[in-house]
Tab-separated table of C-alpha atoms in Angstrom:
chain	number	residue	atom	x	y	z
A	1	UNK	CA	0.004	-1.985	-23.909
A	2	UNK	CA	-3.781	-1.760	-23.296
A	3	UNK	CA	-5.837	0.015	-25.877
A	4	UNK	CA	-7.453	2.617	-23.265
A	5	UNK	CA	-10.780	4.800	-24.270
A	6	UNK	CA	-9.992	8.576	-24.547
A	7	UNK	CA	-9.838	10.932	-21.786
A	8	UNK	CA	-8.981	7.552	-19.838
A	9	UNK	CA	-8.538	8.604	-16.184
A	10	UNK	CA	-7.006	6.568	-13.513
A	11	UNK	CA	-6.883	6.270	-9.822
A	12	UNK	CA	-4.757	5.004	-7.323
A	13	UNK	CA	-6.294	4.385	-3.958
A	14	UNK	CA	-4.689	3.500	-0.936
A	15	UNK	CA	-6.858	1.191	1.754
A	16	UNK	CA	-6.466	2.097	5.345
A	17	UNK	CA	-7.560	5.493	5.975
A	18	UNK	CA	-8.883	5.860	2.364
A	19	UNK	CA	-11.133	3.529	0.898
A	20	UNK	CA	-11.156	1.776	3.717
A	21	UNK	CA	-13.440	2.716	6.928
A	22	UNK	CA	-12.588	2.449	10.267
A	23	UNK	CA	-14.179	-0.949	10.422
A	24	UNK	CA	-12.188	-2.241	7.365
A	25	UNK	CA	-15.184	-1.832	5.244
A	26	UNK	CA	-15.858	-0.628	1.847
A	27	UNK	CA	-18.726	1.639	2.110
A	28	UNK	CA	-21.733	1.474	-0.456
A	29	UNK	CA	-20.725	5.099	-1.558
A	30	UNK	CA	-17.343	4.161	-2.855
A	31	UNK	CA	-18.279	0.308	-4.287
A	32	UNK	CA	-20.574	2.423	-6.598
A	33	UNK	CA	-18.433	4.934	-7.618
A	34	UNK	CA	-16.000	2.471	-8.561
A	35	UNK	CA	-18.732	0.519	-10.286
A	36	UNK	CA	-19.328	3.633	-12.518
A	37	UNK	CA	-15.990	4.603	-12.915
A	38	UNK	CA	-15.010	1.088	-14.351
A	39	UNK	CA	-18.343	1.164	-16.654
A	40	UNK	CA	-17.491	4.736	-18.361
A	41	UNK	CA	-13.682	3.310	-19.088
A	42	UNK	CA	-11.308	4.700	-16.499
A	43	UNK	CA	-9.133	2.627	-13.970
A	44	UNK	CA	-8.913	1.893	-10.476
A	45	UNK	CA	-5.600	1.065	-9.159
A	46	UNK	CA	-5.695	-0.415	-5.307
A	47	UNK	CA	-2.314	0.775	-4.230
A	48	UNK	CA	-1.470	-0.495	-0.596
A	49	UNK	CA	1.342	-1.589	1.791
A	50	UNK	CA	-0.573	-4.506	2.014
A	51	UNK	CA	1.296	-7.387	0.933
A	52	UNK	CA	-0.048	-8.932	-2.745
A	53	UNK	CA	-2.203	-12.096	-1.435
A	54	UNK	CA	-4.434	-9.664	0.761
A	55	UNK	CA	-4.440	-6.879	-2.124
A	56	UNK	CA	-5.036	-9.891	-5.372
A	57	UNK	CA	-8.448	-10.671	-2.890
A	58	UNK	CA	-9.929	-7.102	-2.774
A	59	UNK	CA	-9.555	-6.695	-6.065
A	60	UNK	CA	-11.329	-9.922	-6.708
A	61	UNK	CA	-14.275	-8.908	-4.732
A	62	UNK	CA	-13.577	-5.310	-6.703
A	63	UNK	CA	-14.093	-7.434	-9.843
A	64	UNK	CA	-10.696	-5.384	-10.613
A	65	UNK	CA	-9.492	-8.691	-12.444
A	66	UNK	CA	-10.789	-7.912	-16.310
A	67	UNK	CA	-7.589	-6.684	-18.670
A	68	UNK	CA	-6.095	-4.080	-18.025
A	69	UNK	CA	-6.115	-3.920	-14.030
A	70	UNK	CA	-3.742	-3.889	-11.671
A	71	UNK	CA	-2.944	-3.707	-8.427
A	72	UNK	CA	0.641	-2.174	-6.151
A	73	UNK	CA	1.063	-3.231	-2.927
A	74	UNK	CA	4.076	-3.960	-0.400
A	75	UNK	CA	4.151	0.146	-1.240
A	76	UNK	CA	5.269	-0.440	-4.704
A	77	UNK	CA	7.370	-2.910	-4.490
A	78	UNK	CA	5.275	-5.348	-6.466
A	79	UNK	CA	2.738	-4.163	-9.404
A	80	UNK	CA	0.744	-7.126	-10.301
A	81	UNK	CA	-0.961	-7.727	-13.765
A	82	UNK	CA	-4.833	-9.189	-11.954
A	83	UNK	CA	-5.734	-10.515	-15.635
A	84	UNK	CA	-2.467	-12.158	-16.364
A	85	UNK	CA	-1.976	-12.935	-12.719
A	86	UNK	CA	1.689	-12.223	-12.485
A	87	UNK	CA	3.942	-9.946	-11.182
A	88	UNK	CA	5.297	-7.079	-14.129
A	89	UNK	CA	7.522	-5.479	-11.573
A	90	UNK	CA	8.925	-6.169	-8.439
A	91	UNK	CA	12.161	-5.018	-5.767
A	92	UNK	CA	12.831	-7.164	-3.060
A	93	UNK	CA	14.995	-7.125	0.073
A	94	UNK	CA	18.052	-9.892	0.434
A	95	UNK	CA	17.889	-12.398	2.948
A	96	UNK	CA	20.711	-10.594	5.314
A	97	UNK	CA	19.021	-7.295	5.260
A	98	UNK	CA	15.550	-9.412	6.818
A	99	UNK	CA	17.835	-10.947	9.166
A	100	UNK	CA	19.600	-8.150	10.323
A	101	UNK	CA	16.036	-6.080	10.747
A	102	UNK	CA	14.487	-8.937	12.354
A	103	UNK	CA	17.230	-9.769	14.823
A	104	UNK	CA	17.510	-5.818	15.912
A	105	UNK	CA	13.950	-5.612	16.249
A	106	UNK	CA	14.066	-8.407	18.700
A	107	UNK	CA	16.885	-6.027	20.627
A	108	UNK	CA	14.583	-3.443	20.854
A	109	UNK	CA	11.670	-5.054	22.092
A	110	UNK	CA	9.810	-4.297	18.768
A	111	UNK	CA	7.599	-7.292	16.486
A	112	UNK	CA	9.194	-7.738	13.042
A	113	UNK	CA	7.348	-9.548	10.410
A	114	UNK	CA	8.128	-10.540	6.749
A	115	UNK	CA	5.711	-12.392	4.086
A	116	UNK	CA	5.919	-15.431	2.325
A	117	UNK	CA	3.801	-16.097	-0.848
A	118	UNK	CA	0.895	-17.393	1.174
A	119	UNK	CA	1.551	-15.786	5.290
A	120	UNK	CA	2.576	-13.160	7.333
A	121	UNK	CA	5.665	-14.585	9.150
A	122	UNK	CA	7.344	-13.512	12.231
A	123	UNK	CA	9.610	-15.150	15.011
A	124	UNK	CA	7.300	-14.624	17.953
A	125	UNK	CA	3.798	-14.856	18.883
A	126	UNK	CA	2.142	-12.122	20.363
A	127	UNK	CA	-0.983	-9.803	20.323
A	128	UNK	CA	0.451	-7.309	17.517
A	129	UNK	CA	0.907	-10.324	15.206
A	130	UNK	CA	-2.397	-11.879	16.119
A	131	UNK	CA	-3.781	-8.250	15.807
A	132	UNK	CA	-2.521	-7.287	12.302
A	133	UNK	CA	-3.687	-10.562	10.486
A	134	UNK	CA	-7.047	-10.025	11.995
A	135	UNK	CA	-7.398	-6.361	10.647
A	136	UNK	CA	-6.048	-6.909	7.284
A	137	UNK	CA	-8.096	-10.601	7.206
A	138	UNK	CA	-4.278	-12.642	6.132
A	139	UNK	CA	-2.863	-15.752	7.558
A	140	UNK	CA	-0.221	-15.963	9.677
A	141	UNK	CA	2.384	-18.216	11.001
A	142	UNK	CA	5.047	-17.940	13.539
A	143	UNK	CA	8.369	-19.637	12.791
A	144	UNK	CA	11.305	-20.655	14.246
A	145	UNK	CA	13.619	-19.020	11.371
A	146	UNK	CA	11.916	-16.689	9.066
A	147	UNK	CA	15.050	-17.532	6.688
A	148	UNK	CA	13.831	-21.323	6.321
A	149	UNK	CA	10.710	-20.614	5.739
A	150	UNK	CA	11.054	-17.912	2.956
A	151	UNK	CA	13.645	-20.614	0.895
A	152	UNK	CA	14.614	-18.908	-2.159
A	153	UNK	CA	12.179	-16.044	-2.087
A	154	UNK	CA	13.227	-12.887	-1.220
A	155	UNK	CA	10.528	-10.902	0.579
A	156	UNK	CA	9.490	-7.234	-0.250
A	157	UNK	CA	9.302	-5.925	3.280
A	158	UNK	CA	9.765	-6.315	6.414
A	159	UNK	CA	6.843	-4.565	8.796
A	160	UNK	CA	7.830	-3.662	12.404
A	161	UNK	CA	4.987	-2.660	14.973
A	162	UNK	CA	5.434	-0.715	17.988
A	163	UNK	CA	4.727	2.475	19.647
A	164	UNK	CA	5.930	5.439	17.258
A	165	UNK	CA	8.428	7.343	19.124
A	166	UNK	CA	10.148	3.585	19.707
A	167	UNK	CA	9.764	3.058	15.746
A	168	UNK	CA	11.110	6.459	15.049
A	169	UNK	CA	14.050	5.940	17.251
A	170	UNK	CA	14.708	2.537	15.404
A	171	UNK	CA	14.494	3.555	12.162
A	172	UNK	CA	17.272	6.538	13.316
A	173	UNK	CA	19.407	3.727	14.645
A	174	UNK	CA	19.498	1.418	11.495
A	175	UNK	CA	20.062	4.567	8.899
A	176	UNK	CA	23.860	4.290	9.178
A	177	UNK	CA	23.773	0.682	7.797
A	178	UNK	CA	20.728	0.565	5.698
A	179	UNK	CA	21.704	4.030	4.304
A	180	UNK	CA	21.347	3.569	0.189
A	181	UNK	CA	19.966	0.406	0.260
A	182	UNK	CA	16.844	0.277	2.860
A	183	UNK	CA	14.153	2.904	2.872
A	184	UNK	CA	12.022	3.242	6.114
A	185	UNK	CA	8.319	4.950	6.302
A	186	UNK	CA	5.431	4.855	8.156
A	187	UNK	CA	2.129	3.519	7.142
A	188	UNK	CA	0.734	3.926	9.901
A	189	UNK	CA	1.508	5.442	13.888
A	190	UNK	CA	2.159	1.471	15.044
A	191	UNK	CA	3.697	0.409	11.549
A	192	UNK	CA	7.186	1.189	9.994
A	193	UNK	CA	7.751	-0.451	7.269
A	194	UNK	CA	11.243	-1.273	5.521
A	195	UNK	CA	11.321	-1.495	1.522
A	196	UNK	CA	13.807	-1.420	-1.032
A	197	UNK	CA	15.553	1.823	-1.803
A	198	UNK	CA	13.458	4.028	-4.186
A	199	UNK	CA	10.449	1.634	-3.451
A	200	UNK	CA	7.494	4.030	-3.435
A	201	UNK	CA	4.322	4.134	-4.091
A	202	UNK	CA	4.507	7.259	-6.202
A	203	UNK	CA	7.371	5.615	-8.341
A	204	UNK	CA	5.275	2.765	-8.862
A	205	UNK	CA	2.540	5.058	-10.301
A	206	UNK	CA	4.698	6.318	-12.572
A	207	UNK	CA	6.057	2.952	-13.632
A	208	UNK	CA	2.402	1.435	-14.169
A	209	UNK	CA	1.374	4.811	-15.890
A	210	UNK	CA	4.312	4.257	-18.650
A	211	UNK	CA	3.205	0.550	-18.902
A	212	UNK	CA	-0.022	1.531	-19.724
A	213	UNK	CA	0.383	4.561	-22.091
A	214	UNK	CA	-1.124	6.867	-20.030
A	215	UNK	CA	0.398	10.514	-19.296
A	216	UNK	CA	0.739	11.254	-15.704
A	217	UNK	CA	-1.992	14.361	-16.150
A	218	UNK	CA	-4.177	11.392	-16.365
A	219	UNK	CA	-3.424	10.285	-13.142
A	220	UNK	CA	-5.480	10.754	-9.747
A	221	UNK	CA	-3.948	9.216	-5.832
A	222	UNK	CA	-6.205	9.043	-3.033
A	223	UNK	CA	-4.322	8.435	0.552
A	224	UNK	CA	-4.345	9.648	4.209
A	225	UNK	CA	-1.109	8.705	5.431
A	226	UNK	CA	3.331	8.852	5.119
A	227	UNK	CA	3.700	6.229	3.154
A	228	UNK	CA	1.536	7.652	0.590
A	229	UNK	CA	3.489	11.104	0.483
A	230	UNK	CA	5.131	9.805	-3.261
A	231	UNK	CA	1.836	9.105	-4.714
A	232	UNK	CA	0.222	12.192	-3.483
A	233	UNK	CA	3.016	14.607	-4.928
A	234	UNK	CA	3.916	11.989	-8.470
A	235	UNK	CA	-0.139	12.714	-9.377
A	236	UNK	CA	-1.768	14.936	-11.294
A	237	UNK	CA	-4.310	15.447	-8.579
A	238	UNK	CA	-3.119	14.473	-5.238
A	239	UNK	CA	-6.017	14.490	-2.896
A	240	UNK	CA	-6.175	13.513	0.870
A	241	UNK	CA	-8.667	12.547	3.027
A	242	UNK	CA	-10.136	14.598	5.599
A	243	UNK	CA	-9.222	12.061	8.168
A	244	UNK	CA	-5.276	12.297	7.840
A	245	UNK	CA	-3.224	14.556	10.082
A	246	UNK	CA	-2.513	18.066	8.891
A	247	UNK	CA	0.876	17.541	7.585
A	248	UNK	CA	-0.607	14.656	5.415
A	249	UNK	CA	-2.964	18.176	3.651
A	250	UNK	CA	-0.226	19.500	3.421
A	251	UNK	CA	1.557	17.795	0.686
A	252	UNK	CA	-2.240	17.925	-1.673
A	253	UNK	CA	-3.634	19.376	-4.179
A	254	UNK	CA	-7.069	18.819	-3.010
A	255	UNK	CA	-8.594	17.466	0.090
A	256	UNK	CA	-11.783	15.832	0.643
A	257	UNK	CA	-14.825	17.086	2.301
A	258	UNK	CA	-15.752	13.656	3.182
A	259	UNK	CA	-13.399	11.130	5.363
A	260	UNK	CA	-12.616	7.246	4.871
A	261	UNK	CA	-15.959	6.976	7.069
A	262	UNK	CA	-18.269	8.697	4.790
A	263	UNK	CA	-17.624	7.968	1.362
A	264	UNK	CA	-13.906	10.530	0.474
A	265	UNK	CA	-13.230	8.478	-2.528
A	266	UNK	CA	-16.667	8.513	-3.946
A	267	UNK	CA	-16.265	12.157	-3.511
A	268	UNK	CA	-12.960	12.110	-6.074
A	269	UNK	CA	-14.376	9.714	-8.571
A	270	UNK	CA	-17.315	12.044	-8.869
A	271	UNK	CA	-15.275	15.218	-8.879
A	272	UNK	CA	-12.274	14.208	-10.735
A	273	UNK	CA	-13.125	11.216	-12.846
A	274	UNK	CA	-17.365	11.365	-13.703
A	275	UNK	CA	-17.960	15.027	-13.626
A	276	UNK	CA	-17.994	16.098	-17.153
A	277	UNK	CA	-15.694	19.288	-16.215
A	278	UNK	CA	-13.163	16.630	-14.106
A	279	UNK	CA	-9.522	17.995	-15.184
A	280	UNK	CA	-8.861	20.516	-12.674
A	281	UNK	CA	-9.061	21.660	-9.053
């Protein structure tokens, strides 16, 4: 367990949407707030669907990779230790469950992906694959059995991109046989993403929170879209950005003034973690 200063906050930030703007940038508001918030003692938690070798190089750039930080991606399915540089807890998805996704999505005229330790992997080429590594900056390889390539590693998700109301109708579809053991949720309109059962972000908070000694009123989650529903509601403060869709403010205890374009997080570090007066709405 870390020794942690007291009054130790923490935050959990989601990318897309969040800390992210629209251009996949970090903007100099939030790199500074971060900066401060790491200098008085509290912690910043990058929390993304984003699979781990995209989410272990932000927080190297970050400099999130001192003791004590962490990072949760695939939506909390992994929680990596960025000092120790190993995984401390981690769900996966058996090889039968990929294949059966993968070879329905084919079916339904929708891209499926999976990840390797290094790639983003999918059975087909096209302009959603080429697309997706080029916004989140990842490399990606098609191959001619997903299966082969992953050898004995079991993936954490499997991403599917398509138009939404042809996502939602596929992830209707697949409940009676995934039922209990798949979950399905939305990251983003074009991405449904399939996870272990119970994989969530806002159970991974709760399992890093424990790991770390720190009570739950401690904790802070910053996200704009479904997928981070769990961490929104498992905080203390649950704040959403100003960008995300009503229903999204709906499930928060605070939203921001600002949006992903214009510094939101900045605005909750300041409010929630450097204000003096910081434990309450």
């Amino acid at each position: 367990m870390t020794l942690l200063k007291k009054n130790t906050k923490i935050l959990f930030t989601d990318l897309d949407g969040t800390l992210f703007d629209d251009q996949k940038q970090i903007c100099p508001q939030n790199r500074s707030a971060i900066h401060r918030a790491l200098l008085a003692g509290h912690k910043i938690v990058i929390t993304t669907g984003r699979p781990l070798f995209s989410a272990k190089r932000l927080c190297e750039e970050l400099q999130l990779t001192e003791k004590g930080c962490y990072c949760i991606c695939f939506n909390g399915a992994v929680i990596y230790d960025c000092f120790a540089q190993k995984a401390v807890y981690e769900k996966t998805l058996p090889h039968e469950a990929v294949r059966r996704l993968m070879d329905e999505a084919q079916k339904a005229h929708l891209h499926s992906q999976t990840y390797s330790d290094t790639h983003v992997i999918s059975e087909l080429s096209n302009q959603d694959f080429d697309q997706y590594a080029s916004i989140c900056r990842v490399e990606h390889k098609t191959v001619p059995d997903v299966l082969k390539e992953l050898g004995k590693k079991q993936p954490a998700k499997v991403l599917l991109i398509g138009e939404h109301d042809l996502l939602e109708q596929f992830r209707v579809r697949t409940l009676p046989w995934r039922e209990g053991k798949i979950d399905a949720l939305f990251s983003c309109d074009r991405y449904l993403e399939f996870v272990p059962k119970g994989v969530s972000k806002g159970n991974a908070i709760q399992i890093l929170c424990d790991l770390l000694g720190l009570p739950l009123s401690a904790s802070i989650a910053a996200g704009d879209a479904e997928n981070d529903i769990s961490m929104i509601q498992t905080a203390h403060i649950g704040a959403v950005m100003a960008n995300a869709s009503d229903k999204i403010k709906s499930y928060g205890s605070y939203v921001t003034s600002h949006d992903n374009n214009h510094g939101g997080v900045a605005e909750i570090i300041e409010r929630f973690m450097l204000k003096e007066d910081s434990s309450s709405i």
